[in-house]
Coordinates of C-alpha atoms in Angstrom, one line a residue:
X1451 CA 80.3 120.5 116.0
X1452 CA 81.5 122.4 119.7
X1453 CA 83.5 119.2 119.9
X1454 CA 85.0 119.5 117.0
X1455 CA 85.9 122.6 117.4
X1456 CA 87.6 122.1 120.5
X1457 CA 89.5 119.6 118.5
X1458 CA 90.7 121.7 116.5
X1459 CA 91.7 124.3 118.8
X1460 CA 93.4 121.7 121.3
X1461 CA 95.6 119.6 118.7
X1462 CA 98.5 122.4 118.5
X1463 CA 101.6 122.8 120.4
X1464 CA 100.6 125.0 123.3
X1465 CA 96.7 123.8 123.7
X1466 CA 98.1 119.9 123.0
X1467 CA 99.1 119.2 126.7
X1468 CA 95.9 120.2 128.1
X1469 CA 94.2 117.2 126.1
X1470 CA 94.2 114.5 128.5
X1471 CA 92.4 116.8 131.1
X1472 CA 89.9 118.0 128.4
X1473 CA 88.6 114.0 128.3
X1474 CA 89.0 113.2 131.4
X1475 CA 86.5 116.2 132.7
X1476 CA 84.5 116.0 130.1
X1477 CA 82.9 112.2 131.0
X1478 CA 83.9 113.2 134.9
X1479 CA 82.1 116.5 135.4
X1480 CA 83.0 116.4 139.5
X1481 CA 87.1 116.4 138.5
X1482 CA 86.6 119.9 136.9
X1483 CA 88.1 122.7 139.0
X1484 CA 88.2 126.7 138.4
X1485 CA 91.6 128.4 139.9
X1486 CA 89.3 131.2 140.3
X1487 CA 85.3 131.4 140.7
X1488 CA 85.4 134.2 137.6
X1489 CA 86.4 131.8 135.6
X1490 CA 83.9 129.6 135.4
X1491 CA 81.6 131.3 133.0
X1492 CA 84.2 131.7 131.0
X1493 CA 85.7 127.9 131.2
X1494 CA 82.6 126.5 131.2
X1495 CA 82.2 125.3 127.8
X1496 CA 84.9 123.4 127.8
X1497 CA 85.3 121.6 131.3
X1498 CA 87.4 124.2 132.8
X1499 CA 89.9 124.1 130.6
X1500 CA 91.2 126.6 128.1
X1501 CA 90.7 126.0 125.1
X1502 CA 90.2 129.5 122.3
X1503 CA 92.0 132.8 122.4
X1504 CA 89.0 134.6 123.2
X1505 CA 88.8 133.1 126.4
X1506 CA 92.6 134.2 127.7
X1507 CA 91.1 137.6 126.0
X1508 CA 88.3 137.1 128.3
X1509 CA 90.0 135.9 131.2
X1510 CA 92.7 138.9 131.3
X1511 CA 89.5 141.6 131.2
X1512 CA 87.7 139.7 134.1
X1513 CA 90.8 138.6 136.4
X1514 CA 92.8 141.5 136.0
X1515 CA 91.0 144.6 134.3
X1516 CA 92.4 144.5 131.6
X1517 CA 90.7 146.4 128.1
X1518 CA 90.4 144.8 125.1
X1519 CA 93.5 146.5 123.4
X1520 CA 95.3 145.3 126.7
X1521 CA 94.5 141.8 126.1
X1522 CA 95.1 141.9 122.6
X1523 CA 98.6 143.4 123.3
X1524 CA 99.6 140.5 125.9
X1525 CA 98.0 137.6 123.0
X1526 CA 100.9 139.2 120.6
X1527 CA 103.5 139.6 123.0
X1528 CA 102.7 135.8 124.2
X1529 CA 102.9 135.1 120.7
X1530 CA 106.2 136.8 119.7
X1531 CA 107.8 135.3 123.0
X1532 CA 110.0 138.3 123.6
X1533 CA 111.3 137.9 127.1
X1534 CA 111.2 141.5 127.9
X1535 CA 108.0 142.1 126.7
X1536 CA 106.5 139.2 129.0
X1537 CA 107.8 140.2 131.7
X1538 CA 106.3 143.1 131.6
X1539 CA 102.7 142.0 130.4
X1540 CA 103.1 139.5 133.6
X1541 CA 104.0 142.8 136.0
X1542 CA 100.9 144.4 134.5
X1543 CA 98.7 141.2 134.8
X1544 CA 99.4 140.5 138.4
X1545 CA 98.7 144.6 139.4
X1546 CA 95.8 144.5 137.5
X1547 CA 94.9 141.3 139.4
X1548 CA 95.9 142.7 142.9
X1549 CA 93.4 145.8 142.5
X1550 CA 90.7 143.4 141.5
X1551 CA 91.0 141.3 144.5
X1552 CA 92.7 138.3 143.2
X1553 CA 95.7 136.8 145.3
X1554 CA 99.0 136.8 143.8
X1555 CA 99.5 133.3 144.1
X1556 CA 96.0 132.7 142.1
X1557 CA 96.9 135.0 139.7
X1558 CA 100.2 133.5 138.9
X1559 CA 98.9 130.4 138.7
X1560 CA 96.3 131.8 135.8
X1561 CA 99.1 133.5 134.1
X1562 CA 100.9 130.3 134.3
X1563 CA 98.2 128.4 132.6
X1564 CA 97.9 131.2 129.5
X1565 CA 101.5 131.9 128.8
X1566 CA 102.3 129.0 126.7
X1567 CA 99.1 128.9 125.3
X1568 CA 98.0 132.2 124.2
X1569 CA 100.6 132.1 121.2
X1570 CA 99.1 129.3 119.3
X1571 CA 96.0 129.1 120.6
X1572 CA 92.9 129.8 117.5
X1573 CA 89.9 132.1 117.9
X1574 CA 86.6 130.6 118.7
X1575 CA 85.1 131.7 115.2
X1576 CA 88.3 130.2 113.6
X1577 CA 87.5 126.8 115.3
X1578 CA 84.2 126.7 114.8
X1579 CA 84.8 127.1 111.1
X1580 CA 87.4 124.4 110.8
X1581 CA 84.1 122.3 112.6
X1582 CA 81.9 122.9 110.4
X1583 CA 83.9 121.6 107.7
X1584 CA 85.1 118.9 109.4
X1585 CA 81.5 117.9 110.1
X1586 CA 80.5 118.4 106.3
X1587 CA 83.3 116.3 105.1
X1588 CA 82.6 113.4 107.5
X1589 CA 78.9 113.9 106.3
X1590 CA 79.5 113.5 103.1
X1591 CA 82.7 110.9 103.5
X1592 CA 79.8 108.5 105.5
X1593 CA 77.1 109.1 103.2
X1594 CA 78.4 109.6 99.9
X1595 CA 82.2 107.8 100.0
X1596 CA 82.1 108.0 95.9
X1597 CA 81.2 111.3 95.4
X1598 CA 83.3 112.7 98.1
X1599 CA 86.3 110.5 96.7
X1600 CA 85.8 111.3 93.4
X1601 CA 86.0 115.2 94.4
X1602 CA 89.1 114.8 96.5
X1603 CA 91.0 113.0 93.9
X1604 CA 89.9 115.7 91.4
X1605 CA 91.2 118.3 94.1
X1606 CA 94.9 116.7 94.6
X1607 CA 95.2 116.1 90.5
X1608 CA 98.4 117.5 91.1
X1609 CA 99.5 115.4 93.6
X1610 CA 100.2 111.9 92.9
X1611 CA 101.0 111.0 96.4
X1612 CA 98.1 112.1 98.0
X1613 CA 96.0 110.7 94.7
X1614 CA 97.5 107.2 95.6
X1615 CA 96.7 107.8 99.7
X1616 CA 93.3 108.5 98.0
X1617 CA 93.1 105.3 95.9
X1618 CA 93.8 103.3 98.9
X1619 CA 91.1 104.9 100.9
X1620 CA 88.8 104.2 98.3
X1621 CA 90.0 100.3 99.0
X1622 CA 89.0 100.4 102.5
X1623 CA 85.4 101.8 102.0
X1624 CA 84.5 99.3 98.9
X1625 CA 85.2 102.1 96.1
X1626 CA 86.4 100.7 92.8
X1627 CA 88.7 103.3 91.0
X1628 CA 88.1 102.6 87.5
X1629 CA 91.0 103.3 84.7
X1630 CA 90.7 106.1 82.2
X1631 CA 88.7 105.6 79.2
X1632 CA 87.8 107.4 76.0
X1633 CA 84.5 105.9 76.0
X1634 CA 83.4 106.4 79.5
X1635 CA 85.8 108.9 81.1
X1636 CA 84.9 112.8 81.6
X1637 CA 87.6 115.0 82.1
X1638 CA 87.5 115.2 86.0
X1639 CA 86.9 112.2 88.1
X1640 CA 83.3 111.4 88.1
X1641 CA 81.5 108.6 89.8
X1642 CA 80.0 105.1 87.6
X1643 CA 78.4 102.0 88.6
X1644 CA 80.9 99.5 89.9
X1645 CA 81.6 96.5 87.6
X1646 CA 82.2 94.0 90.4
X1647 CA 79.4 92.7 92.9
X1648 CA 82.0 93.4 95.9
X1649 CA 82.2 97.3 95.3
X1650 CA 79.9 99.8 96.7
X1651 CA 80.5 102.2 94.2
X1652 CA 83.2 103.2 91.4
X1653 CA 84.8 106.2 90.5
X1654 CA 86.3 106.8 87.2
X1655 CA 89.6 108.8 86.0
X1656 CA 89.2 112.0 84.3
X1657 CA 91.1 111.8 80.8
X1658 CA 92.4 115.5 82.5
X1659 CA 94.7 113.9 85.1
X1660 CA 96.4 112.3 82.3
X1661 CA 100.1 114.1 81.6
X1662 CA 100.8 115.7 78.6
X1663 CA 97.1 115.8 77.4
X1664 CA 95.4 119.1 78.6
X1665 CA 91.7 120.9 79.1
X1666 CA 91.6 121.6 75.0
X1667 CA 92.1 118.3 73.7
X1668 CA 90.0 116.7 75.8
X1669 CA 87.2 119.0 75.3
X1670 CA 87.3 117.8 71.6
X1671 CA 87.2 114.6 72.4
X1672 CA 84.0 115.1 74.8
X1673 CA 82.3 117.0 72.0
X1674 CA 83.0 114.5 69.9
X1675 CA 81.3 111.2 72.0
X1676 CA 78.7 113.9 72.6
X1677 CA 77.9 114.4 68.8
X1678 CA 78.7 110.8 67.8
X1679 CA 78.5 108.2 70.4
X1680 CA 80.9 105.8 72.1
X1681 CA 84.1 105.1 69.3
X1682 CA 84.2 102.1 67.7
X1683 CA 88.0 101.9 66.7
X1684 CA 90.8 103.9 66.6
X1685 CA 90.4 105.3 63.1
X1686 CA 87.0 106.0 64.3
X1687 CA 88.1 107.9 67.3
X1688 CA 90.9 109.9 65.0
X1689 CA 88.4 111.0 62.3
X1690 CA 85.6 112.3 64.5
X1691 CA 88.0 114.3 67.2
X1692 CA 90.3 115.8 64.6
X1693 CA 86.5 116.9 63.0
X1694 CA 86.5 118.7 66.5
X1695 CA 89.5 120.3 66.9
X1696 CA 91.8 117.8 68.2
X1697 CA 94.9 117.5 65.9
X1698 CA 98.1 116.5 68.2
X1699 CA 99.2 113.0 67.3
X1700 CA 101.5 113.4 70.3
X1701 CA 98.1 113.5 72.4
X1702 CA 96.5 110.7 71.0
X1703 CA 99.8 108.9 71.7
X1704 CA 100.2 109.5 75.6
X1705 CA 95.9 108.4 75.8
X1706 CA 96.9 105.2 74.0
X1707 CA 99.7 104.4 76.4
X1708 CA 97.5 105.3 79.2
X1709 CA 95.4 102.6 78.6
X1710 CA 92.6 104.5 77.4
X1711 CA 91.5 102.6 74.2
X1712 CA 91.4 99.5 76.5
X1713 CA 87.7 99.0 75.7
X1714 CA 88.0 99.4 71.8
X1715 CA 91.4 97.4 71.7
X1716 CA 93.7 96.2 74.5
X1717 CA 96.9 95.9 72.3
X1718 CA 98.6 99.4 72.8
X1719 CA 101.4 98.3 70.6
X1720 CA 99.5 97.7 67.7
X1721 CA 97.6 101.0 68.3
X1722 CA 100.7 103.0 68.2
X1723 CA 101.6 101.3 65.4
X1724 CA 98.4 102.4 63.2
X1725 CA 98.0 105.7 64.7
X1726 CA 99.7 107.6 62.1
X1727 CA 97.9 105.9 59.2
X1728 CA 94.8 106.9 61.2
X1729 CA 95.8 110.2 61.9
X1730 CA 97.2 111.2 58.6
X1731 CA 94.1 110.0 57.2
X1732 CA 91.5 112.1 59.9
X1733 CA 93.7 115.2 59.0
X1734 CA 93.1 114.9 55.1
X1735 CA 89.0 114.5 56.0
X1736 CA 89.0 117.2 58.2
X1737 CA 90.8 119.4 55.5
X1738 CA 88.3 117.7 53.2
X1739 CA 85.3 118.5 54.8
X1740 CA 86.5 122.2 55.5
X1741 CA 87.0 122.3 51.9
X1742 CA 83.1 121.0 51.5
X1743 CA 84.8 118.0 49.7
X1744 CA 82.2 115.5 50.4
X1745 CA 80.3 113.3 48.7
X1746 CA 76.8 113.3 47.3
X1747 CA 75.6 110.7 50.2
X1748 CA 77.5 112.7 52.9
X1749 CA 80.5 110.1 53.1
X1750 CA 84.0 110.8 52.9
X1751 CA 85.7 111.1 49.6
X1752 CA 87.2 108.0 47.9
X1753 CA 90.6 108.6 48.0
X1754 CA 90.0 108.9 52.1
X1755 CA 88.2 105.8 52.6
X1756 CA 91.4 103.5 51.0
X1757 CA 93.3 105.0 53.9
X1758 CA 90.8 104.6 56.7
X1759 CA 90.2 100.9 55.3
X1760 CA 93.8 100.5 55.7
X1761 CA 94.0 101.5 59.3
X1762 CA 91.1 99.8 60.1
X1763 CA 93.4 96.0 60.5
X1764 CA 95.4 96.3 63.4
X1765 CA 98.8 94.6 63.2
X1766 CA 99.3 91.2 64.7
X1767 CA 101.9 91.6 67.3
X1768 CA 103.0 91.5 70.8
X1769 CA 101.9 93.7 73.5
X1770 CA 104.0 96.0 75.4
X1771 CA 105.5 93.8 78.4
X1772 CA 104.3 94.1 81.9
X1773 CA 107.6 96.2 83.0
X1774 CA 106.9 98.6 80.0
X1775 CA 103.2 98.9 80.7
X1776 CA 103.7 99.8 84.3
X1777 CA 105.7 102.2 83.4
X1778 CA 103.7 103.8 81.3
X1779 CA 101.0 104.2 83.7
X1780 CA 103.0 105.9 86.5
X1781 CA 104.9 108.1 83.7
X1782 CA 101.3 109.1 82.6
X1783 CA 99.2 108.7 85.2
X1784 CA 101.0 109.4 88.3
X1785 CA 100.9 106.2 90.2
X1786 CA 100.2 102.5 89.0
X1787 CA 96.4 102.2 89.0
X1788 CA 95.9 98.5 87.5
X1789 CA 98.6 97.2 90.2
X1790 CA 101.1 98.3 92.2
X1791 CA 104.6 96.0 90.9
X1792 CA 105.0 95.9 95.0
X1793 CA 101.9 94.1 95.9
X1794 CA 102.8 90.6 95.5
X1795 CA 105.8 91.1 97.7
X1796 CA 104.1 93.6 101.0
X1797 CA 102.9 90.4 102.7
X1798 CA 107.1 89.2 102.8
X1799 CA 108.1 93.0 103.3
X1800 CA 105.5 93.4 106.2
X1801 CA 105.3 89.4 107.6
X1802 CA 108.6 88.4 107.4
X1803 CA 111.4 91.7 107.4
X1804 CA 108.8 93.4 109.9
X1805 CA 109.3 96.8 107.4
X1806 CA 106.9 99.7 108.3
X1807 CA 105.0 101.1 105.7
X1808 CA 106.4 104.3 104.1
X1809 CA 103.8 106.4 105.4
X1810 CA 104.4 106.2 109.0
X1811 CA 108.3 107.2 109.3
X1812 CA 107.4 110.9 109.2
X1813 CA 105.8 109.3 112.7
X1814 CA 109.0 108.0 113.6
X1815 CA 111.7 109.7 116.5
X1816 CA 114.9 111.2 115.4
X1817 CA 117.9 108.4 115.0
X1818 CA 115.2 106.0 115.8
X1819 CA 116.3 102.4 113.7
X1820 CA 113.6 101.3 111.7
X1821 CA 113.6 98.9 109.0
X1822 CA 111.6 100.1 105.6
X1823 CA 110.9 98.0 102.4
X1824 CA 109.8 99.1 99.2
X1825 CA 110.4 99.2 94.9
X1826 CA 113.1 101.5 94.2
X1827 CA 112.2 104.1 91.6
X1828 CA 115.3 106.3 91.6
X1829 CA 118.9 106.5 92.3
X1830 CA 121.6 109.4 92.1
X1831 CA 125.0 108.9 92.7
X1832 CA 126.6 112.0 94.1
X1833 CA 130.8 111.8 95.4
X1834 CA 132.6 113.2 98.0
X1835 CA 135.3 115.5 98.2
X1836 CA 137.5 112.4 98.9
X1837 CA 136.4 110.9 95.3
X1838 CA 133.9 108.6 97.5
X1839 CA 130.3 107.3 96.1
X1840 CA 127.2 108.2 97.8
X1841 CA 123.5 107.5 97.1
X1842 CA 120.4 108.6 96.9
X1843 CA 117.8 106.2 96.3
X1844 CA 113.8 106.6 96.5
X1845 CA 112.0 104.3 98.0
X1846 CA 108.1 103.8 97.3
X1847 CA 105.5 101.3 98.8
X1848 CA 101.8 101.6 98.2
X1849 CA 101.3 103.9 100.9
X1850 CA 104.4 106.5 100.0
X1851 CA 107.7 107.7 99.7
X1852 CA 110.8 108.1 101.3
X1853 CA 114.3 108.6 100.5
X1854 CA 117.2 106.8 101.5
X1855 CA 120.7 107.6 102.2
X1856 CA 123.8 105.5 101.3
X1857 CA 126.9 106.7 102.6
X1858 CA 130.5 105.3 101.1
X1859 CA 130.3 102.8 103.3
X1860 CA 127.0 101.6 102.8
X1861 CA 126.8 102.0 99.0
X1862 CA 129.9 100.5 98.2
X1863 CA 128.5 97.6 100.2
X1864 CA 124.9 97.4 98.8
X1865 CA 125.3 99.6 96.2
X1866 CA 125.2 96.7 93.1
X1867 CA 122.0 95.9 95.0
X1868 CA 120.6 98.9 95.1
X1869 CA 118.8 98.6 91.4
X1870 CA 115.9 100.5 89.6
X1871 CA 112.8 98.5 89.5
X1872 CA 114.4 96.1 92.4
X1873 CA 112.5 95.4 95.9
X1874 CA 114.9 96.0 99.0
X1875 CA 114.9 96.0 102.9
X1876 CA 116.8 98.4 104.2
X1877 CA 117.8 98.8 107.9
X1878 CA 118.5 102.3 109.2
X1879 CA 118.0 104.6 111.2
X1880 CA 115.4 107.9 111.0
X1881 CA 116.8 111.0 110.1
X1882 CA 115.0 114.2 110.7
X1883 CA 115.2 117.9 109.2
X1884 CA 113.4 121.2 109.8
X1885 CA 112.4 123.1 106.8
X1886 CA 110.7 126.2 107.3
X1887 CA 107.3 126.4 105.0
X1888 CA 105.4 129.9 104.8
X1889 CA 102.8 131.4 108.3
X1890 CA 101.6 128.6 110.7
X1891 CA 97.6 128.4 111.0
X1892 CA 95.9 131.6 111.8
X1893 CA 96.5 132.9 115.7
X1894 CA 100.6 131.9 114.9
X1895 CA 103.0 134.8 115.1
X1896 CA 106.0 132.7 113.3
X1897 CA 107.0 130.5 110.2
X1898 CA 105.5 127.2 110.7
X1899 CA 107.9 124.1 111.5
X1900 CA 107.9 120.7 109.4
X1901 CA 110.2 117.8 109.1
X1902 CA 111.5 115.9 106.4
X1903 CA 112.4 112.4 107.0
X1904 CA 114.6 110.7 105.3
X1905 CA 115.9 107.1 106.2
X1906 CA 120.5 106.4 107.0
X1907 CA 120.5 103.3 105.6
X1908 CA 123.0 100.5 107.4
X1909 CA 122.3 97.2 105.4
X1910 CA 119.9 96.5 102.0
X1911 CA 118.6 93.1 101.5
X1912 CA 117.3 92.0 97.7
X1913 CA 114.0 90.6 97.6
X1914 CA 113.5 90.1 93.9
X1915 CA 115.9 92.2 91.7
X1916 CA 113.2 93.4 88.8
X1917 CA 109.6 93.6 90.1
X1918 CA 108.5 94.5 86.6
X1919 CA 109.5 91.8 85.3
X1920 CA 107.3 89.3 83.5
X1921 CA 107.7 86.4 86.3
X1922 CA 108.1 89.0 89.2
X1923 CA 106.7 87.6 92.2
X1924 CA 107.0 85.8 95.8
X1925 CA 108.9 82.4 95.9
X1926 CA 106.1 80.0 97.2
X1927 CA 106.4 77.0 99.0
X1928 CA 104.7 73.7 97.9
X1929 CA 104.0 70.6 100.5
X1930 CA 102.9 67.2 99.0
X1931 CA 100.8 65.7 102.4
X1932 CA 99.5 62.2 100.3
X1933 CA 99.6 59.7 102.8
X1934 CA 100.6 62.0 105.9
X1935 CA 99.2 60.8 109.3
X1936 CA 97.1 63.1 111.1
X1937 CA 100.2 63.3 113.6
X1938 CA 102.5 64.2 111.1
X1939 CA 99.9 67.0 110.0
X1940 CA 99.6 68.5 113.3
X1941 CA 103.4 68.5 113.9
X1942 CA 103.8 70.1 110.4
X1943 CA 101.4 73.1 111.4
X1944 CA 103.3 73.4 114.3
X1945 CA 106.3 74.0 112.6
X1946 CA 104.5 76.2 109.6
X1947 CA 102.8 78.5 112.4
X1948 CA 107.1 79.3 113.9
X1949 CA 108.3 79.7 110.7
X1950 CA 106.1 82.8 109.7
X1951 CA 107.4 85.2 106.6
X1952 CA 105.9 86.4 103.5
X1953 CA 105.6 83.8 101.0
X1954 CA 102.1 81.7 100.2
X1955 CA 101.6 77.6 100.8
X1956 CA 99.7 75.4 98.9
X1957 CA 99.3 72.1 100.0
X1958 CA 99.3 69.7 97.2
X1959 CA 97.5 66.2 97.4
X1960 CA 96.7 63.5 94.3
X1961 CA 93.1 62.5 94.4
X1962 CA 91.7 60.3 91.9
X1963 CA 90.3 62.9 89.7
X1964 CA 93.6 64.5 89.9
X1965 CA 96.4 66.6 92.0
X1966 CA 94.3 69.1 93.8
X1967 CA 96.4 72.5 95.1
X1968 CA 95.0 74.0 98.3
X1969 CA 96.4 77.2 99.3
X1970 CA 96.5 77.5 102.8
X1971 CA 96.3 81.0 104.9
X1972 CA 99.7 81.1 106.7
X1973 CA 102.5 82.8 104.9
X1974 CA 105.9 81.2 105.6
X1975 CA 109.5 81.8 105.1
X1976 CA 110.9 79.4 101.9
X1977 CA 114.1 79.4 103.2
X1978 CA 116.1 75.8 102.4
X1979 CA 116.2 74.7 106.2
X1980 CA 112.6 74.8 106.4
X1981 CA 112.3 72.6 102.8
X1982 CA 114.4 70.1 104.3
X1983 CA 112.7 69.7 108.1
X1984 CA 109.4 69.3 106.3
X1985 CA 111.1 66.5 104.1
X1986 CA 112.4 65.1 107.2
X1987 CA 109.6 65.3 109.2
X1988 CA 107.0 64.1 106.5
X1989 CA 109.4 61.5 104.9
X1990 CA 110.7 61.7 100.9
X1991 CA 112.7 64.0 99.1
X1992 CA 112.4 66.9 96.9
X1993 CA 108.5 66.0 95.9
X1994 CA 107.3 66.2 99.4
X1995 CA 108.8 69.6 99.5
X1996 CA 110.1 72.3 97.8
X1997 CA 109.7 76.1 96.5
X1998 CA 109.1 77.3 92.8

């Protein structure tokens, strides 16, 4: 935990420079050096260095005499930065020093060493806090990755970005994140059994992160699985949560098209096409059984059970398509849960355009080019004084968000590329603004500093206009190597292994039993040149090589 601590207290602006020399005497005990022997019980926690404003508290009283209302006068005047006011806090320190003994070149070079870092440095207390719930998390992170996810997604409900930076932590440490359900789902995020052999454990969406729904509704439906079990259909679902208190339509509506009657029926069309002969028909039993019109067995009167019968049959049509399902989920849900509409195109984006993920350009210098790829899910056109179009488009990848700027130039270049739903390169350059957001952490005297990054785009390339499409995804290439000589095979991996980009190979060879499809691990570029080398090189024409 005192590690941590200093962690904490190092990684800000002033304390950040004295990093290096933190490490270094820390594992090399002989490099540490006091500018003064008084210092040492003071420093020597932390390997001579400084480290929390208690110790330049502590190292003002001892070096030059100072009280603590001194010191705490010189911590805010460091902190303010008032030229004056330093001045004459260093005029006091250095007396102070010179009637304690201390050389004026010693105490210089102490005052030297506090100055910048007295104004953002944090109290030891403070530090030690931040520790302890550092160490706590990591515990808990280690130990209990589904539970500890499951509360963190619960805590950024709000936040789809950080949700989805959740979700893909939950990848990394074998979590499965399992889909909202009315049969399974509480309304937070709660942990389950994973459904797949290659998951360590499973987290399941709270029916309360879904939009539009709310706390009330689904505390009806709760109380109703409670009372009654799992539901069996949606009539089922309709009668026994409107019995409870649930009676918005518009609800049931936005849990349908979330996917959350997936385990009863996984046609959402034909749900939404019944629900108001189910809901119509729950409302006149609830009425009903207000009314103590029930029957001698306890069923539902007669002229309710014609219209619950009715319901029951689902419709026979087509689903929602893929685009429109999608859609629905990041409307609803925040994010696309079941998959992303980018995945099958990040290997190309990553492999072949070399395009940083979305989450590291706040990393990224000022002006800095950089090249970024992603699915565009919004673009404004704004004009100029001079009548010129300009636009705004949002960028997202499965790691983040970023927004892009066209200029005239650019967008009337790109702009008929630059297409809702399409996946684009762009080439740019990093553009950086301060924006001034509330008190820094505790120990700061000023408004803390952030930057907004936003990406001056130069060029767009397409890389599939509609990801949501039905077909939507990477151009592959397919090699036929019947009768190939192992020669031939190692030239043709020798050309493969150059011609690196994002799109999979399957090599394709006719066996007795059959063509056989092998899909190899390299990812290649399916550009025509490389069709017709391999064609060349292997011998034949379009059936030794080509891309679908």
């Amino acid at each position: 935990v005192k590690e941590l601590a200093a962690m904490v207290a190092l990684y800000r602006p002033g304390p950040m420079a004295h990093i290096p020399r933190f490490i270094r005497c820390k594992f090399n005990p002989d490099q540490i050096q006091y500018a003064h022997p008084w210092l040492e019980p003071i420093l020597e926690e932390t390997y001579g260095v400084i480290v929390y404003q208690d110790q330049v508290l502590k190292i003002v009283q001892a070096i030059a005499g100072f009280s603590l209302g001194q010191a705490d006068l010189l911590r805010r005047a460091m902190g303010k930065k008032k030229a004056s006011e330093m001045e004459k806090q260093r005029e006091n320190f250095l007396k102070g020093a010179s009637e304690k003994g201390v050389g004026k070149k010693i105490a210089e070079q102490i005052f030297g060493e506090i100055e910048p870092f007295a104004g953002y440095a944090f109290n030891g207390a403070h530090a030690a806090c931040y520790a302890m719930v550092a160490y706590q998390t990591a515990y808990l992170k280690a130990n209990y990755p589904a539970e500890y996810l499951a509360a963190l997604m619960g805590t950024y409900i709000d936040n789809s970005e950080k949700v989805v930076t959740t979700l893909e932590e939950c990848g990394r440490l074998a979590v499965q994140v399992l889909p909202p359900d009315v049969n399974e789902s509480s309304a937070d995020f709660t942990v389950h059994a994973p459904t797949e052999p290659r998951y360590t454990g499973a987290v399941r969406f709270g029916l309360v992160a879904i939009k539009n729904v709310g706390k009330a509704p689904v505390e009806a439906i709760l109380a109703a699985r409670e009372k009654g079990g799992k539901f069996a259909s949606l009539e089922d679902f309709c009668t026994r949560a409107f019995a409870e208190g649930l009676t918005s339509k518009s609800v049931i509506e936005m849990l349908i098209k979330a996917g959350t009657f997936a385990s009863i029926h996984p046609n959402r069309r034909a749900l939404l096409e019944t629900l108001d002969d189910c809901c119509n028909s729950a409302s006149r039993g609830a009425k009903d059984a207000r009314a103590g019109l029930i029957s001698l067995f306890g069923d539902a009167a007669p002229e309710d059970a014609a219209g619950t019968q009715a319901s029951a049959s689902l419709p026979s049509i087509t689903d929602f398509s893929r685009g429109e399902l999608l859609g629905m989920e990041k409307e609803l849900l925040g994010l696309y849960l079941s998959e992303h509409p980018l995945k099958p195109f990040e290997p190309e984006l990553r492999r072949k355009h070399k395009a940083m993920r979305l989450d590291a350009v706040k990393e990224t210098q000022p002006n800095q080019e950089i090249t970024v790829g992603g699915l565009i899910t919004g673009v404004r056109t704004v004009f100029t004084k001079k009548g010129e179009a300009m636009l705004f488009v949002t960028l997202e990848d499965t790691s983040g968000v970023v927004s892009v700027t066209c200029f005239p130039r650019t967008a009337s270049e790109y702009g008929k590329k630059l297409l809702m739903n399409a996946v684009v390169v762009v080439k740019g350059k990093a553009s950086h603004r301060e924006r001034f957001g509330g008190k820094a952490q505790a120990g700061a005297e000023e408004e803390e500093k952030t930057a907004q990054v936003e990406v001056l785009a130069d060029r767009v390339e397409t890389i599939v206009e509609n990801a949501m499409a039905a077909d939507a995804r990477p151009r592959s290439v397919h090699i036929r190597i019947d009768g190939a000589t192992r020669n031939m095979l190692r030239m043709l991996r020798e050309t493969l292994v150059v011609r690196e980009g994002g799109s999979p190979l399957y090599l394709r060879v006719e066996t007795m039993g059959g063509e056989v499809r092998i899909k190899s691990p390299l990812l290649v570029d399916p550009d025509d040149a490389l069709i017709e080398q391999v064609r060349r090189m292997m011998g034949g024409g379009p059936r030794r090589a080509w891309v679908e």
